[in-house]
């Protein structure tokens, strides 16, 4: 056989090949010795969670899922949390809790100045050739956030020994309605397709387990008006609705066909969709460019379009690494930052924003958060706290594989691997404080 000339080889490359080449080049630098196993996960079968539909036969569904050996994620988190509280003294040292939990502004400012921002600024400003002027980020206050330790608690919290000073008051725990199931580490069983129950809607929704944490981080509370800015097909909106907390959920997407997909999903999971949800304004499906939305909201999730890494290495259809989509791909960080900036402007004071993606790209993740913060700083008087969820996420370490937090400046990143093949999912929680 004659070897194929390189120029022909290059022509024969599929978009998936191109995506993988690109990731090999960039992610091997970011993730170093961890890249081969992340890559392996990315190319292998992804793992799902089953999110029980409270508008179908929920109790029966819970029982059935337990019968086939699936585990309730809440139980997994609780066990881990017990372990955390048992080892509290050690952890306290490791994470230097006292410093941060006193929310001493001076220390917080020092942390920001000396650690994260400086580094982030250096690494990202080059790539986006933004101005090199120093940015004073002292108004961006990093805060530890343990709220979702509480959120995932099943029983009303009895205060954990030794944790009193950093566990906030438990809120609405007994009403926490999310029932999420997964198989244990190393168990690669599939869930069967969801079935219609007695109310005529499906009994559970299957999604990448990565989707759960951004929604928990959003910390939806009873009465909230929630915006899912880039909602289609509606997986995260579904999770938000299943908490049964919000008064109003607005699911937005930019194209008609994508908005139609949200409608189709909701139709399959909410009975009397028109009568009970749409007509009563409890649910709105809106068709807008997220950057043009003008209402105020208590909570906003911004799950932006990105290079969808898993999709890009496996599916040719709609692949963002197609040569004719280069421009669109290179413009992603700009679009992502604009969407996040708009969300920051729309959220009410005290409200949360979660920015999330399904890419491993540091530019589209922390880089975009950085760009958005910079723009907010330059153009508005808005003040933002970046919520550090590291401690809250300790309870999730048995179920998720996270990227080394040292690689992260603002958010958290779930990385694929063979044992627990969720993600990639990046999420960063921000709170508007002024
Ligand atoms: N949140 C969804 C879920 O969990 O099922 C997935 C969202 S997907 C990652 C990103 C979505 O953003 C796409 O449906 C895309 O149509 C939408 N999108 C792209 N540009 C947008 C814009 N300017 N405004 C609002 N949505 C946009």
Tab-separated table of C-alpha atoms and ligand atoms in Angstrom:
chain	number	residue	atom	x	y	z
A	1	UNK	CA	0.000	0.000	0.000
A	2	UNK	CA	1.122	3.455	-0.848
A	3	UNK	CA	0.931	5.834	2.082
A	4	UNK	CA	-1.643	8.594	1.655
A	5	UNK	CA	-0.151	11.969	1.043
A	6	UNK	CA	-0.591	14.343	4.005
A	7	UNK	CA	-2.605	16.848	1.975
A	8	UNK	CA	-5.203	14.176	1.171
A	9	UNK	CA	-5.217	12.950	4.739
A	10	UNK	CA	-5.951	16.464	5.843
A	11	UNK	CA	-8.870	16.732	3.424
A	12	UNK	CA	-10.348	13.477	4.640
A	13	UNK	CA	-10.470	14.627	8.208
A	14	UNK	CA	-13.962	14.720	9.662
A	15	UNK	CA	-15.145	17.479	11.964
A	16	UNK	CA	-14.834	15.016	14.850
A	17	UNK	CA	-11.170	14.418	13.969
A	18	UNK	CA	-10.644	18.139	13.814
A	19	UNK	CA	-12.271	18.623	17.215
A	20	UNK	CA	-10.140	15.909	18.770
A	21	UNK	CA	-6.940	17.334	17.251
A	22	UNK	CA	-7.832	20.717	18.639
A	23	UNK	CA	-8.556	19.312	22.101
A	24	UNK	CA	-5.368	17.244	22.067
A	25	UNK	CA	-3.393	20.340	21.380
A	26	UNK	CA	-5.042	22.655	23.915
A	27	UNK	CA	-6.348	20.443	26.675
A	28	UNK	CA	-3.128	18.473	27.032
A	29	UNK	CA	-1.570	21.776	28.058
A	30	UNK	CA	-4.341	22.588	30.524
A	31	UNK	CA	-4.919	19.191	32.078
A	32	UNK	CA	-1.397	17.763	31.569
A	33	UNK	CA	-1.187	14.189	32.848
A	34	UNK	CA	-4.947	14.053	33.449
A	35	UNK	CA	-5.787	14.700	29.795
A	36	UNK	CA	-5.497	11.081	28.527
A	37	UNK	CA	-8.106	9.822	30.992
A	38	UNK	CA	-10.425	12.788	30.406
A	39	UNK	CA	-10.060	12.173	26.667
A	40	UNK	CA	-10.876	8.506	27.136
A	41	UNK	CA	-14.030	9.449	29.036
A	42	UNK	CA	-15.036	11.974	26.395
A	43	UNK	CA	-14.872	9.296	23.701
A	44	UNK	CA	-16.700	6.624	25.709
A	45	UNK	CA	-20.303	6.085	26.665
A	46	UNK	CA	-21.671	8.890	28.760
A	47	UNK	CA	-23.453	8.281	32.041
A	48	UNK	CA	-26.993	9.429	32.768
A	49	UNK	CA	-29.075	10.304	35.767
A	50	UNK	CA	-32.832	9.762	36.006
A	51	UNK	CA	-34.726	12.755	37.383
A	52	UNK	CA	-38.107	11.656	38.707
A	53	UNK	CA	-41.145	13.560	37.469
A	54	UNK	CA	-43.211	14.846	40.395
A	55	UNK	CA	-46.150	15.263	38.006
A	56	UNK	CA	-46.282	11.577	37.206
A	57	UNK	CA	-46.387	8.625	39.670
A	58	UNK	CA	-43.348	9.820	41.612
A	59	UNK	CA	-43.507	7.469	44.636
A	60	UNK	CA	-43.894	4.423	42.436
A	61	UNK	CA	-41.093	5.614	40.162
A	62	UNK	CA	-38.759	6.114	43.133
A	63	UNK	CA	-39.503	2.575	44.295
A	64	UNK	CA	-38.999	1.096	40.847
A	65	UNK	CA	-35.665	2.834	40.404
A	66	UNK	CA	-34.496	1.641	43.813
A	67	UNK	CA	-35.594	-1.892	42.934
A	68	UNK	CA	-33.299	-1.977	39.907
A	69	UNK	CA	-30.385	-0.862	42.073
A	70	UNK	CA	-30.224	2.837	41.297
A	71	UNK	CA	-29.176	5.126	44.149
A	72	UNK	CA	-30.797	8.354	45.221
A	73	UNK	CA	-28.203	11.062	44.811
A	74	UNK	CA	-29.445	12.753	47.951
A	75	UNK	CA	-28.433	9.672	49.954
A	76	UNK	CA	-24.987	9.670	48.354
A	77	UNK	CA	-24.514	13.313	49.239
A	78	UNK	CA	-25.728	12.743	52.791
A	79	UNK	CA	-23.321	9.905	53.424
A	80	UNK	CA	-20.458	11.983	52.171
A	81	UNK	CA	-21.577	14.930	54.233
A	82	UNK	CA	-21.585	12.768	57.353
A	83	UNK	CA	-18.040	11.799	56.525
A	84	UNK	CA	-17.142	15.445	56.084
A	85	UNK	CA	-18.544	16.393	59.460
A	86	UNK	CA	-16.666	13.506	61.074
A	87	UNK	CA	-13.442	14.779	59.586
A	88	UNK	CA	-14.233	18.397	60.115
A	89	UNK	CA	-11.110	19.321	62.042
A	90	UNK	CA	-8.845	18.108	59.290
A	91	UNK	CA	-10.863	19.799	56.602
A	92	UNK	CA	-10.958	23.003	58.516
A	93	UNK	CA	-7.226	23.134	58.350
A	94	UNK	CA	-7.054	22.081	54.770
A	95	UNK	CA	-9.489	24.671	53.503
A	96	UNK	CA	-8.607	27.417	55.882
A	97	UNK	CA	-12.251	27.844	56.686
A	98	UNK	CA	-12.101	30.422	59.436
A	99	UNK	CA	-10.514	32.999	57.257
A	100	UNK	CA	-13.106	32.848	54.603
A	101	UNK	CA	-16.178	32.266	56.646
A	102	UNK	CA	-15.720	35.331	58.708
A	103	UNK	CA	-16.273	37.062	55.403
A	104	UNK	CA	-13.652	39.504	56.483
A	105	UNK	CA	-13.698	41.894	53.602
A	106	UNK	CA	-10.100	42.851	53.987
A	107	UNK	CA	-8.939	39.269	53.720
A	108	UNK	CA	-11.287	38.645	50.858
A	109	UNK	CA	-9.862	41.587	49.006
A	110	UNK	CA	-6.354	40.364	49.635
A	111	UNK	CA	-7.280	36.945	48.325
A	112	UNK	CA	-8.694	38.382	45.172
A	113	UNK	CA	-5.818	40.700	44.593
A	114	UNK	CA	-3.021	38.278	45.216
A	115	UNK	CA	-4.417	35.087	43.973
A	116	UNK	CA	-7.099	34.541	41.459
A	117	UNK	CA	-7.591	37.694	39.537
A	118	UNK	CA	-3.995	38.534	38.883
A	119	UNK	CA	-3.388	35.124	37.393
A	120	UNK	CA	-6.585	35.006	35.447
A	121	UNK	CA	-5.988	38.403	34.026
A	122	UNK	CA	-2.578	37.431	32.789
A	123	UNK	CA	-3.675	34.198	31.216
A	124	UNK	CA	-6.776	35.448	29.485
A	125	UNK	CA	-6.121	39.003	28.500
A	126	UNK	CA	-3.627	37.916	25.878
A	127	UNK	CA	-6.042	35.627	24.132
A	128	UNK	CA	-8.741	38.205	23.942
A	129	UNK	CA	-6.366	41.049	23.298
A	130	UNK	CA	-8.309	43.156	25.721
A	131	UNK	CA	-6.636	46.277	27.004
A	132	UNK	CA	-3.717	45.692	29.291
A	133	UNK	CA	-4.763	48.307	31.778
A	134	UNK	CA	-4.899	47.074	35.348
A	135	UNK	CA	-8.389	46.238	36.509
A	136	UNK	CA	-9.271	46.936	40.078
A	137	UNK	CA	-11.263	43.910	41.053
A	138	UNK	CA	-11.604	44.724	44.711
A	139	UNK	CA	-15.322	44.970	44.241
A	140	UNK	CA	-15.506	41.337	43.252
A	141	UNK	CA	-15.672	39.577	46.565
A	142	UNK	CA	-15.061	35.844	46.745
A	143	UNK	CA	-17.296	34.118	49.246
A	144	UNK	CA	-17.556	30.580	50.405
A	145	UNK	CA	-21.029	29.293	49.841
A	146	UNK	CA	-22.425	26.284	51.601
A	147	UNK	CA	-26.044	26.806	50.649
A	148	UNK	CA	-26.342	23.664	48.702
A	149	UNK	CA	-25.104	21.566	51.539
A	150	UNK	CA	-28.437	22.555	52.997
A	151	UNK	CA	-30.375	22.225	49.811
A	152	UNK	CA	-29.529	18.603	49.373
A	153	UNK	CA	-30.312	17.737	52.952
A	154	UNK	CA	-33.281	15.421	53.168
A	155	UNK	CA	-34.394	15.664	56.775
A	156	UNK	CA	-34.562	18.984	58.592
A	157	UNK	CA	-30.964	19.638	59.509
A	158	UNK	CA	-29.770	18.824	62.964
A	159	UNK	CA	-26.749	21.006	63.185
A	160	UNK	CA	-23.608	19.079	62.478
A	161	UNK	CA	-21.086	18.863	65.248
A	162	UNK	CA	-18.424	21.510	64.890
A	163	UNK	CA	-19.949	23.023	61.814
A	164	UNK	CA	-22.266	25.416	63.603
A	165	UNK	CA	-20.342	28.460	62.681
A	166	UNK	CA	-20.489	27.887	58.987
A	167	UNK	CA	-23.709	26.071	58.288
A	168	UNK	CA	-26.318	28.708	57.566
A	169	UNK	CA	-29.842	28.238	58.852
A	170	UNK	CA	-31.528	25.349	57.053
A	171	UNK	CA	-34.124	26.486	54.608
A	172	UNK	CA	-37.166	24.629	53.330
A	173	UNK	CA	-35.387	21.336	53.524
A	174	UNK	CA	-38.359	19.191	54.254
A	175	UNK	CA	-39.883	20.394	50.989
A	176	UNK	CA	-36.946	19.523	48.880
A	177	UNK	CA	-38.536	17.608	46.092
A	178	UNK	CA	-35.813	16.629	43.693
A	179	UNK	CA	-35.385	12.884	43.349
A	180	UNK	CA	-32.412	12.047	41.218
A	181	UNK	CA	-31.097	8.532	40.644
A	182	UNK	CA	-27.828	7.178	39.321
A	183	UNK	CA	-25.875	3.940	39.300
A	184	UNK	CA	-22.816	3.632	41.492
A	185	UNK	CA	-19.269	4.197	40.260
A	186	UNK	CA	-18.196	1.605	37.727
A	187	UNK	CA	-21.774	0.413	37.079
A	188	UNK	CA	-22.441	1.108	33.408
A	189	UNK	CA	-26.061	-0.075	33.289
A	190	UNK	CA	-28.501	1.951	31.241
A	191	UNK	CA	-31.829	3.252	32.454
A	192	UNK	CA	-34.683	2.090	30.259
A	193	UNK	CA	-36.609	4.733	28.344
A	194	UNK	CA	-39.107	6.692	30.445
A	195	UNK	CA	-42.763	5.585	30.394
A	196	UNK	CA	-46.073	7.364	30.622
A	197	UNK	CA	-47.753	7.134	34.023
A	198	UNK	CA	-51.381	7.486	35.139
A	199	UNK	CA	-51.379	11.246	34.520
A	200	UNK	CA	-50.338	10.706	30.916
A	201	UNK	CA	-46.852	12.189	31.262
A	202	UNK	CA	-43.441	10.531	31.418
A	203	UNK	CA	-42.111	9.198	34.727
A	204	UNK	CA	-38.510	10.434	34.558
A	205	UNK	CA	-36.114	12.452	32.434
A	206	UNK	CA	-32.689	11.094	31.512
A	207	UNK	CA	-29.860	13.604	31.313
A	208	UNK	CA	-26.124	13.954	31.783
A	209	UNK	CA	-25.437	13.958	35.524
A	210	UNK	CA	-23.399	17.107	35.045
A	211	UNK	CA	-26.615	19.140	34.648
A	212	UNK	CA	-27.610	18.663	38.269
A	213	UNK	CA	-24.903	20.716	39.975
A	214	UNK	CA	-25.406	24.020	38.116
A	215	UNK	CA	-29.086	23.858	39.036
A	216	UNK	CA	-28.374	23.055	42.698
A	217	UNK	CA	-25.891	25.916	42.722
A	218	UNK	CA	-28.616	28.272	41.504
A	219	UNK	CA	-30.278	27.716	44.906
A	220	UNK	CA	-33.883	28.233	43.789
A	221	UNK	CA	-36.174	29.289	46.630
A	222	UNK	CA	-39.971	29.225	47.019
A	223	UNK	CA	-41.574	32.106	45.144
A	224	UNK	CA	-38.621	32.756	42.851
A	225	UNK	CA	-38.985	34.055	39.324
A	226	UNK	CA	-36.361	32.121	37.387
A	227	UNK	CA	-34.926	32.691	33.920
A	228	UNK	CA	-33.275	29.905	31.947
A	229	UNK	CA	-31.672	32.147	29.341
A	230	UNK	CA	-30.527	29.425	26.912
A	231	UNK	CA	-32.991	26.702	27.767
A	232	UNK	CA	-33.482	24.302	24.866
A	233	UNK	CA	-34.111	21.358	25.007
A	234	UNK	CA	-35.075	22.108	28.601
A	235	UNK	CA	-33.138	19.679	30.811
A	236	UNK	CA	-32.103	22.293	33.344
A	237	UNK	CA	-35.520	23.978	33.253
A	238	UNK	CA	-37.022	20.591	34.020
A	239	UNK	CA	-34.746	20.240	37.067
A	240	UNK	CA	-35.704	23.737	38.224
A	241	UNK	CA	-39.408	22.914	37.875
A	242	UNK	CA	-39.004	19.641	39.764
A	243	UNK	CA	-37.869	21.496	42.899
A	244	UNK	CA	-41.514	22.742	42.927
A	245	UNK	CA	-40.178	26.016	44.327
A	246	UNK	CA	-40.423	28.736	41.694
A	247	UNK	CA	-43.545	30.785	41.094
A	248	UNK	CA	-42.490	31.423	37.537
A	249	UNK	CA	-39.992	29.833	35.172
A	250	UNK	CA	-39.132	31.489	31.865
A	251	UNK	CA	-37.506	29.142	29.370
A	252	UNK	CA	-35.882	31.165	26.624
A	253	UNK	CA	-34.103	30.210	23.442
A	254	UNK	CA	-33.087	32.111	20.367
A	255	UNK	CA	-34.470	30.043	17.491
A	256	UNK	CA	-37.987	28.895	16.782
A	257	UNK	CA	-37.015	25.268	16.325
A	258	UNK	CA	-35.106	25.227	19.614
A	259	UNK	CA	-38.009	26.876	21.457
A	260	UNK	CA	-40.316	24.289	19.927
A	261	UNK	CA	-38.127	21.570	21.433
A	262	UNK	CA	-38.641	23.069	24.890
A	263	UNK	CA	-42.380	22.999	24.278
A	264	UNK	CA	-42.246	19.348	23.218
A	265	UNK	CA	-40.281	18.339	26.314
A	266	UNK	CA	-42.605	20.238	28.645
A	267	UNK	CA	-45.631	18.716	26.917
A	268	UNK	CA	-44.241	15.254	27.693
A	269	UNK	CA	-43.608	16.001	31.369
A	270	UNK	CA	-46.236	18.493	32.576
A	271	UNK	CA	-49.851	17.447	32.225
A	272	UNK	CA	-52.360	20.124	31.206
A	273	UNK	CA	-49.404	22.151	29.977
A	274	UNK	CA	-51.592	24.884	28.467
A	275	UNK	CA	-54.200	25.121	31.239
A	276	UNK	CA	-52.079	24.620	34.338
A	277	UNK	CA	-48.762	26.109	33.285
A	278	UNK	CA	-48.703	28.324	30.230
A	279	UNK	CA	-52.058	30.091	30.680
A	280	UNK	CA	-51.342	30.709	34.353
A	281	UNK	CA	-47.930	32.104	33.505
A	282	UNK	CA	-46.187	29.627	35.780
A	283	UNK	CA	-44.171	28.618	32.764
A	284	UNK	CA	-43.299	30.760	29.767
A	285	UNK	CA	-41.507	29.627	26.672
A	286	UNK	CA	-39.936	32.688	25.169
A	287	UNK	CA	-38.205	33.183	21.846
A	288	UNK	CA	-35.575	35.900	22.186
A	289	UNK	CA	-31.919	36.599	21.900
A	290	UNK	CA	-30.844	36.380	25.544
A	291	UNK	CA	-28.967	39.642	25.116
A	292	UNK	CA	-32.260	41.456	24.444
A	293	UNK	CA	-34.180	40.282	27.512
A	294	UNK	CA	-35.119	43.160	29.804
A	295	UNK	CA	-37.120	41.782	32.793
A	296	UNK	CA	-35.845	41.348	36.347
A	297	UNK	CA	-35.387	37.882	37.876
A	298	UNK	CA	-34.495	36.332	41.227
A	299	UNK	CA	-32.336	33.623	39.683
A	300	UNK	CA	-30.846	33.252	36.204
A	301	UNK	CA	-29.119	30.281	34.672
A	302	UNK	CA	-26.983	31.025	31.619
A	303	UNK	CA	-26.189	27.674	30.013
A	304	UNK	CA	-24.512	29.066	26.933
A	305	UNK	CA	-23.888	27.621	23.482
A	306	UNK	CA	-20.305	26.306	23.496
A	307	UNK	CA	-18.041	23.858	21.683
A	308	UNK	CA	-20.050	21.010	23.318
A	309	UNK	CA	-16.892	18.920	23.559
A	310	UNK	CA	-18.484	15.503	23.918
A	311	UNK	CA	-20.792	16.089	20.994
A	312	UNK	CA	-17.981	17.514	18.868
A	313	UNK	CA	-15.745	14.461	19.122
A	314	UNK	CA	-18.585	11.993	18.513
A	315	UNK	CA	-21.280	13.412	16.245
A	316	UNK	CA	-20.861	14.760	12.741
A	317	UNK	CA	-24.285	16.330	12.671
A	318	UNK	CA	-24.347	19.969	13.664
A	319	UNK	CA	-20.638	19.859	14.477
A	320	UNK	CA	-19.157	23.229	15.462
A	321	UNK	CA	-15.735	22.136	14.129
A	322	UNK	CA	-17.073	22.067	10.576
A	323	UNK	CA	-14.782	24.286	8.455
A	324	UNK	CA	-17.661	26.584	7.503
A	325	UNK	CA	-18.383	27.266	11.180
A	326	UNK	CA	-14.923	28.511	12.173
A	327	UNK	CA	-16.075	32.096	12.499
A	328	UNK	CA	-19.003	31.110	14.686
A	329	UNK	CA	-16.725	28.983	16.869
A	330	UNK	CA	-14.154	31.723	17.344
A	331	UNK	CA	-16.884	34.165	18.271
A	332	UNK	CA	-18.329	31.916	20.987
A	333	UNK	CA	-16.487	33.493	23.954
A	334	UNK	CA	-17.716	36.919	22.910
A	335	UNK	CA	-21.336	35.748	22.658
A	336	UNK	CA	-21.040	33.841	25.938
A	337	UNK	CA	-19.697	36.891	27.756
A	338	UNK	CA	-22.445	39.091	26.327
A	339	UNK	CA	-25.110	36.673	27.532
A	340	UNK	CA	-23.562	36.549	31.003
A	341	UNK	CA	-23.228	40.337	31.185
A	342	UNK	CA	-26.900	40.690	30.320
A	343	UNK	CA	-27.833	38.155	33.010
A	344	UNK	CA	-25.816	40.066	35.603
A	345	UNK	CA	-27.663	43.241	34.643
A	346	UNK	CA	-31.077	41.553	34.833
A	347	UNK	CA	-30.782	39.708	38.132
A	348	UNK	CA	-32.237	41.412	41.202
A	349	UNK	CA	-29.895	42.510	43.972
A	350	UNK	CA	-29.252	39.490	46.170
A	351	UNK	CA	-30.115	37.136	43.336
A	352	UNK	CA	-27.902	34.396	41.918
A	353	UNK	CA	-26.611	33.737	38.441
A	354	UNK	CA	-25.115	30.443	37.386
A	355	UNK	CA	-23.004	30.470	34.248
A	356	UNK	CA	-22.510	26.996	32.787
A	357	UNK	CA	-21.106	25.216	29.745
A	358	UNK	CA	-20.425	21.680	28.571
A	359	UNK	CA	-16.864	22.364	27.456
A	360	UNK	CA	-13.462	21.879	29.085
A	361	UNK	CA	-12.143	25.053	27.462
A	362	UNK	CA	-10.680	27.457	30.047
A	363	UNK	CA	-11.353	30.330	27.658
A	364	UNK	CA	-15.073	29.601	27.393
A	365	UNK	CA	-15.296	28.904	31.134
A	366	UNK	CA	-13.332	31.018	33.632
A	367	UNK	CA	-12.145	33.192	30.733
A	368	UNK	CA	-15.680	34.258	29.862
A	369	UNK	CA	-16.569	34.891	33.492
A	370	UNK	CA	-13.511	37.096	33.642
A	371	UNK	CA	-14.462	39.005	30.496
A	372	UNK	CA	-17.975	39.581	31.815
A	373	UNK	CA	-16.724	40.783	35.208
A	374	UNK	CA	-14.359	43.144	33.488
A	375	UNK	CA	-17.113	44.645	31.381
A	376	UNK	CA	-19.459	44.978	34.355
A	377	UNK	CA	-16.694	46.656	36.310
A	378	UNK	CA	-15.921	49.102	33.523
A	379	UNK	CA	-19.466	49.980	32.545
A	380	UNK	CA	-21.649	49.739	35.646
A	381	UNK	CA	-21.774	50.177	39.421
A	382	UNK	CA	-22.930	46.618	39.913
A	383	UNK	CA	-21.094	44.589	42.564
A	384	UNK	CA	-20.711	40.856	42.280
A	385	UNK	CA	-19.658	38.095	44.651
A	386	UNK	CA	-18.126	34.986	43.164
A	387	UNK	CA	-19.332	32.041	45.190
A	388	UNK	CA	-16.727	29.446	45.981
A	389	UNK	CA	-18.528	26.109	46.183
A	390	UNK	CA	-15.450	23.974	46.925
A	391	UNK	CA	-16.574	22.994	50.382
A	392	UNK	CA	-20.205	22.432	49.395
A	393	UNK	CA	-18.960	20.224	46.587
A	394	UNK	CA	-17.015	17.968	48.929
A	395	UNK	CA	-20.231	16.008	49.429
A	396	UNK	CA	-20.382	15.363	45.687
A	397	UNK	CA	-16.862	13.997	45.277
A	398	UNK	CA	-18.024	10.376	45.406
A	399	UNK	CA	-20.311	10.943	42.475
A	400	UNK	CA	-18.379	13.395	40.324
A	401	UNK	CA	-14.832	13.762	39.160
A	402	UNK	CA	-13.774	17.405	39.343
A	403	UNK	CA	-10.859	19.137	37.690
A	404	UNK	CA	-8.162	20.156	40.127
A	405	UNK	CA	-9.434	23.336	41.770
A	406	UNK	CA	-5.981	24.834	41.348
A	407	UNK	CA	-6.702	25.037	37.631
A	408	UNK	CA	-9.870	27.004	38.270
A	409	UNK	CA	-10.114	30.687	39.010
A	410	UNK	CA	-13.819	31.270	39.406
A	411	UNK	CA	-15.912	28.162	38.786
A	412	UNK	CA	-15.898	24.395	39.086
A	413	UNK	CA	-15.474	21.784	36.388
A	414	UNK	CA	-16.819	18.231	36.225
A	415	UNK	CA	-14.528	16.195	33.995
A	416	UNK	CA	-15.400	12.964	32.160
A	417	UNK	CA	-13.608	9.782	33.160
A	418	UNK	CA	-14.260	6.091	32.625
A	419	UNK	CA	-15.644	5.289	36.074
A	420	UNK	CA	-18.046	8.210	36.414
A	421	UNK	CA	-18.582	9.454	32.937
A	422	UNK	CA	-20.501	12.700	33.454
A	423	UNK	CA	-19.794	16.062	31.897
A	424	UNK	CA	-17.858	18.003	30.938
A	425	UNK	CA	-19.807	20.588	32.925
A	426	UNK	CA	-18.414	23.913	34.029
A	427	UNK	CA	-20.414	26.091	36.406
A	428	UNK	CA	-19.743	29.316	38.208
A	429	UNK	CA	-22.072	30.870	40.757
A	430	UNK	CA	-22.266	34.640	41.043
A	431	UNK	CA	-24.399	36.758	43.316
A	432	UNK	CA	-25.299	40.329	42.659
A	433	UNK	CA	-24.723	42.278	45.843
A	434	UNK	CA	-25.308	45.816	44.561
B	1	LIG	N1	-29.888	24.482	29.051
B	1	LIG	C1	-30.173	23.461	28.061
B	1	LIG	C2	-30.429	22.165	28.770
B	1	LIG	O1	-29.896	21.931	29.871
B	1	LIG	O2	-31.205	21.342	28.245
B	1	LIG	C3	-29.077	23.363	27.016
B	1	LIG	C4	-28.730	24.688	26.347
B	1	LIG	S1	-27.627	24.602	24.993
B	1	LIG	C5	-26.113	24.266	25.777
B	1	LIG	C6	-27.433	26.255	24.465
B	1	LIG	C7	-28.658	26.883	23.837
B	1	LIG	O3	-28.418	28.275	23.668
B	1	LIG	C8	-29.033	26.363	22.455
B	1	LIG	O4	-30.303	25.798	22.518
B	1	LIG	C9	-29.027	27.608	21.567
B	1	LIG	O5	-30.097	27.630	20.652
B	1	LIG	C10	-29.181	28.722	22.588
B	1	LIG	N2	-28.673	30.044	22.175
B	1	LIG	C11	-27.694	30.345	21.292
B	1	LIG	N3	-27.558	31.675	21.181
B	1	LIG	C12	-28.465	32.248	22.016
B	1	LIG	C13	-28.821	33.592	22.327
B	1	LIG	N4	-28.200	34.607	21.755
B	1	LIG	N5	-29.815	33.782	23.219
B	1	LIG	C14	-30.440	32.746	23.807
B	1	LIG	N6	-30.156	31.470	23.544
B	1	LIG	C15	-29.175	31.212	22.658
